[in-house]
Amino acid sequence: MPEKQSPLYSNEDIFVLLTKHRPFHHLSRLELAKLSKTFYCRICCKGEYLFCRGARSVQFGVIQTGSAEILFDTIECGEVPFETLGPGDIFGLCAATTEQKALYHMKCKEPMVIFFQCGRDFSNMISVYPEVKAYILDMLLKRVENIHDAVYENAKIGTETAREFLEIPKNFKKAIDYINRHYNKSLTLSEVAETAGISKYHFSRLFKVQTGLSFTEYVNHRRIQVAKSAMRTKGVNITQTCFAVGFNDLSYFSRVFKKIEGVSPSSFLNAHKYS
């Protein structure tokens, strides 16, 4: 990967282009101007590996142009494509938020322009802008779920990568599925750990490593995802939504909602009342 920033894109160019991509487009001009200075641009060549299995990337990336494939290693078929990322997609989520090493490769399918941000600036960004953090966590959760599905359900992906991945108990995905099905119940760590067949202490550590979130953070984030969808439905109010998604206290629901989304439930509801 080239070491120098591309001269084709100045900080002003990055500022303009970030306005076109989620989760940055809704930020103020002042916030974007400040944030754009933490990114730098690189042009990557076709066939270049952005990161490899077993390595820990310390960078967060936003694709501007071009596309890249996420690849798994197999003995029978070599590198097997799992997902293609294109303009506006983000990567480096797990590496930037956890100590976990990459379980797959990422390779450029064509020449690419990518905006990179170092891990320290990424951590600062998601602490300062909760709405950006909310979007990135959404993407992280989906990526984790997709990886579990690929490893456990796709017969083509079952060898070297899977063996390393399967050091995690096979029933871990059952626990994730259990949370996603019963998020509106009064879930406990012990209850969910039991579905994975491991102790709650081991499960708690494993959960943080694999998702970048604590058990409570994941459950709350899942509930808020559903709450946002419900609040976009005509006639559904905040109190109904709070109890429907599993919260037992309206004040706590409001605090969690604002922490994750950066706005209160009432502000969110008003903003989406006519959408």
Coordinates of C-alpha atoms in Angstrom, one line a residue:
M1 CA 0.0 0.0 0.0
P2 CA 1.4 3.5 -0.9
E3 CA 2.8 5.2 2.2
K4 CA 2.1 8.8 1.1
Q5 CA -1.1 10.7 1.0
S6 CA -2.4 11.2 -2.5
P7 CA -1.9 14.7 -3.8
L8 CA -5.1 14.4 -5.7
Y9 CA -7.2 15.0 -2.5
S10 CA -6.7 17.9 -0.1
N11 CA -8.3 18.2 3.3
E12 CA -10.9 20.4 1.6
D13 CA -11.6 17.6 -0.9
I14 CA -12.0 15.1 1.9
F15 CA -14.3 17.5 3.7
V16 CA -16.6 17.7 0.6
L17 CA -16.5 14.0 -0.1
L18 CA -17.3 13.0 3.5
T19 CA -20.5 15.0 3.3
K20 CA -21.7 12.5 0.7
H21 CA -21.1 9.4 2.9
R22 CA -22.9 8.0 5.9
P23 CA -22.5 8.4 8.8
F24 CA -20.9 11.8 8.2
H25 CA -23.3 13.6 5.9
H26 CA -25.5 14.9 8.8
L27 CA -22.7 16.6 10.7
S28 CA -22.4 20.3 10.7
R29 CA -19.8 22.0 8.5
L30 CA -17.7 22.9 11.5
E31 CA -17.7 19.3 12.7
L32 CA -16.9 18.0 9.2
A33 CA -14.1 20.5 8.8
K34 CA -12.5 19.3 12.0
L35 CA -13.1 15.6 11.3
S36 CA -11.8 15.8 7.8
K37 CA -8.3 16.7 9.1
T38 CA -8.1 13.4 10.8
F39 CA -8.4 11.5 7.5
Y40 CA -5.8 11.0 4.8
C41 CA -6.2 9.6 1.3
R42 CA -4.5 6.7 -0.3
I43 CA -4.7 5.3 -3.8
C44 CA -4.5 1.5 -3.7
C45 CA -3.7 -0.7 -6.7
K46 CA -5.7 -3.6 -8.1
G47 CA -4.8 -6.9 -6.4
E48 CA -3.3 -5.1 -3.3
Y49 CA -4.2 -6.5 0.1
L50 CA -5.6 -3.9 2.5
F51 CA -5.1 -6.3 5.3
C52 CA -4.5 -10.1 5.7
R53 CA -5.8 -12.8 8.0
G54 CA -3.9 -12.9 11.3
A55 CA -2.8 -9.3 11.2
R56 CA -4.3 -6.5 13.3
S57 CA -5.1 -3.4 11.3
V58 CA -4.9 -0.2 13.2
Q59 CA -6.8 1.9 10.7
F60 CA -10.4 2.6 9.9
G61 CA -11.3 3.1 6.2
V62 CA -14.0 4.7 4.1
I63 CA -14.1 3.7 0.4
Q64 CA -14.4 6.6 -2.0
T65 CA -14.0 4.9 -5.4
G66 CA -13.4 1.3 -6.5
S67 CA -14.2 -2.0 -4.8
A68 CA -12.6 -4.6 -2.7
E69 CA -13.4 -8.2 -1.7
I70 CA -13.4 -9.8 1.7
L71 CA -11.9 -13.3 1.3
F72 CA -11.7 -16.4 3.5
D73 CA -8.9 -19.0 3.2
T74 CA -10.0 -22.6 2.4
I75 CA -7.9 -25.6 1.7
E76 CA -10.1 -26.9 -1.1
C77 CA -10.8 -23.7 -3.0
G78 CA -8.1 -21.3 -1.9
E79 CA -9.4 -17.8 -1.2
V80 CA -13.2 -17.7 -1.3
P81 CA -15.0 -14.3 -1.8
F82 CA -17.4 -13.6 1.1
E83 CA -18.5 -9.9 0.5
T84 CA -17.7 -7.1 -1.9
L85 CA -17.3 -3.5 -0.5
G86 CA -17.7 -0.4 -2.7
P87 CA -18.0 3.4 -2.5
G88 CA -19.3 4.6 0.9
D89 CA -18.6 1.3 2.6
I90 CA -16.5 1.3 5.7
F91 CA -14.0 -1.3 7.1
G92 CA -11.6 -2.0 9.9
L93 CA -14.4 -1.9 12.4
C94 CA -13.4 -4.9 14.6
A95 CA -9.7 -4.0 14.4
A96 CA -10.3 -0.5 15.4
T97 CA -12.6 -1.4 18.3
T98 CA -11.2 -4.6 19.7
E99 CA -7.9 -6.5 20.1
Q100 CA -9.1 -9.2 17.7
K101 CA -6.9 -10.0 14.7
A102 CA -8.4 -10.2 11.2
L103 CA -10.0 -13.6 10.3
Y104 CA -10.1 -12.8 6.6
H105 CA -8.2 -10.9 3.8
M106 CA -9.4 -7.8 2.1
K107 CA -8.1 -7.3 -1.5
C108 CA -8.7 -4.6 -4.0
K109 CA -10.6 -5.7 -7.1
E110 CA -9.6 -2.6 -9.0
P111 CA -7.8 0.7 -8.3
M112 CA -9.3 2.4 -5.2
V113 CA -9.3 5.7 -3.4
I114 CA -9.7 5.2 0.3
F115 CA -9.8 7.7 3.2
F116 CA -8.0 6.2 6.2
Q117 CA -8.1 7.2 9.8
C118 CA -5.7 5.9 12.5
G119 CA -7.0 4.0 15.4
R120 CA -6.5 6.8 17.9
D121 CA -8.4 9.3 15.8
F122 CA -11.1 6.7 15.2
S123 CA -11.5 6.1 18.9
N124 CA -11.8 9.8 19.5
M125 CA -14.3 10.3 16.7
I126 CA -16.8 7.7 18.1
S127 CA -16.5 9.2 21.6
V128 CA -17.2 12.7 20.3
Y129 CA -19.9 11.9 17.8
P130 CA -22.4 9.4 19.2
E131 CA -24.5 9.4 16.0
V132 CA -21.4 8.3 14.1
K133 CA -20.7 5.6 16.7
A134 CA -24.3 4.4 16.4
Y135 CA -24.0 3.9 12.7
I136 CA -20.6 2.2 12.9
L137 CA -21.9 -0.2 15.7
D138 CA -24.8 -1.1 13.4
M139 CA -22.3 -2.0 10.7
L140 CA -20.2 -3.9 13.1
L141 CA -23.1 -6.0 14.4
K142 CA -24.2 -6.8 10.9
R143 CA -20.6 -7.8 9.9
V144 CA -20.2 -10.0 13.0
E145 CA -23.5 -11.7 12.3
N146 CA -22.6 -12.2 8.6
I147 CA -19.3 -13.7 9.5
H148 CA -20.9 -16.2 11.9
D149 CA -23.4 -17.1 9.2
A150 CA -20.7 -17.6 6.6
V151 CA -18.5 -19.8 8.9
Y152 CA -21.2 -22.0 10.3
E153 CA -23.6 -22.2 7.3
N154 CA -21.5 -22.0 4.1
A155 CA -20.0 -25.3 3.3
K156 CA -17.3 -23.8 1.2
I157 CA -15.8 -21.9 4.1
G158 CA -14.8 -24.6 6.5
T159 CA -11.1 -25.2 6.8
E160 CA -8.2 -23.0 8.0
T161 CA -10.1 -19.9 8.7
A162 CA -13.0 -21.9 10.2
R163 CA -10.7 -23.9 12.5
E164 CA -9.2 -20.7 13.9
F165 CA -12.7 -19.2 14.2
L166 CA -14.0 -22.4 15.8
E167 CA -11.7 -21.9 18.8
I168 CA -14.8 -19.9 19.8
P169 CA -17.4 -22.3 21.0
K170 CA -19.8 -23.4 18.2
N171 CA -22.8 -22.4 20.2
F172 CA -21.7 -18.8 20.4
K173 CA -23.8 -18.0 17.4
K174 CA -26.8 -19.6 19.2
A175 CA -26.3 -17.0 21.9
I176 CA -26.3 -14.1 19.4
D177 CA -29.4 -15.6 17.8
Y178 CA -31.0 -16.0 21.2
I179 CA -30.5 -12.3 22.0
N180 CA -31.8 -11.2 18.6
R181 CA -35.0 -13.3 19.1
H182 CA -35.6 -12.4 22.8
Y183 CA -34.3 -8.8 23.0
N184 CA -37.7 -7.7 24.3
K185 CA -37.5 -10.0 27.3
S186 CA -35.6 -9.5 30.6
L187 CA -32.4 -11.1 29.5
T188 CA -29.5 -12.0 31.9
L189 CA -25.9 -12.8 31.1
S190 CA -26.2 -16.2 32.8
E191 CA -29.3 -17.1 30.8
V192 CA -27.7 -16.3 27.5
A193 CA -24.3 -17.8 28.4
E194 CA -26.2 -21.0 29.2
T195 CA -27.4 -21.2 25.6
A196 CA -23.7 -21.1 24.5
G197 CA -22.8 -23.8 27.0
I198 CA -20.1 -21.8 28.7
S199 CA -19.7 -20.0 32.0
K200 CA -21.0 -16.5 32.2
Y201 CA -17.5 -15.2 33.0
H202 CA -15.9 -16.8 29.9
F203 CA -18.9 -15.8 27.8
S204 CA -18.6 -12.1 29.0
R205 CA -15.0 -12.0 27.9
L206 CA -15.6 -13.8 24.7
F207 CA -18.6 -11.6 23.8
K208 CA -16.5 -8.4 24.2
V209 CA -13.6 -9.8 22.1
Q210 CA -16.0 -11.0 19.3
T211 CA -18.3 -8.0 19.0
G212 CA -16.4 -5.1 20.5
L213 CA -19.3 -4.6 22.9
S214 CA -20.3 -5.8 26.4
F215 CA -23.3 -8.0 26.7
T216 CA -25.4 -5.1 28.0
E217 CA -24.2 -2.8 25.3
Y218 CA -25.2 -5.3 22.6
V219 CA -28.6 -6.0 24.0
N220 CA -29.3 -2.2 24.4
H221 CA -28.1 -1.5 20.9
R222 CA -30.3 -4.2 19.5
R223 CA -33.3 -2.8 21.4
I224 CA -32.6 0.7 20.2
Q225 CA -32.4 -0.6 16.6
V226 CA -35.9 -2.0 16.9
A227 CA -37.1 1.0 18.8
K228 CA -36.1 3.3 15.9
S229 CA -38.0 1.2 13.4
A230 CA -41.0 1.2 15.6
M231 CA -41.0 5.0 16.2
R232 CA -41.0 5.5 12.4
T233 CA -44.4 3.8 12.4
K234 CA -47.4 6.1 12.5
G235 CA -49.3 6.0 15.8
V236 CA -46.5 4.5 18.0
N237 CA -45.4 6.6 20.9
I238 CA -42.3 6.6 23.0
T239 CA -43.8 4.9 26.1
Q240 CA -45.2 2.0 24.0
T241 CA -41.9 1.6 22.2
C242 CA -39.9 1.6 25.4
F243 CA -41.8 -1.4 26.9
A244 CA -42.2 -3.2 23.6
V245 CA -38.5 -3.5 23.0
G246 CA -37.7 -4.7 26.5
F247 CA -36.9 -1.7 28.7
N248 CA -38.8 -1.5 32.0
D249 CA -38.0 2.1 32.8
L250 CA -38.8 5.1 30.5
S251 CA -36.0 7.3 31.9
Y252 CA -33.4 4.6 31.4
F253 CA -34.7 4.0 27.9
S254 CA -34.3 7.7 27.1
R255 CA -30.8 7.8 28.5
V256 CA -29.7 4.7 26.5
F257 CA -31.3 6.0 23.4
K258 CA -29.6 9.4 23.6
K259 CA -26.2 7.8 24.4
I260 CA -26.4 5.6 21.3
E261 CA -28.2 7.9 18.9
G262 CA -27.0 11.3 20.1
V263 CA -30.5 12.6 20.3
S264 CA -33.5 12.0 22.7
P265 CA -36.3 9.7 21.7
S266 CA -38.7 12.7 21.4
S267 CA -36.3 14.5 19.0
F268 CA -35.9 11.4 17.0
L269 CA -39.7 10.9 16.8
N270 CA -40.3 14.5 15.8
A271 CA -37.6 14.3 13.1
H272 CA -39.2 11.1 11.6
K273 CA -42.8 11.9 12.2
Y274 CA -43.5 12.6 8.5
S275 CA -40.9 10.3 7.0

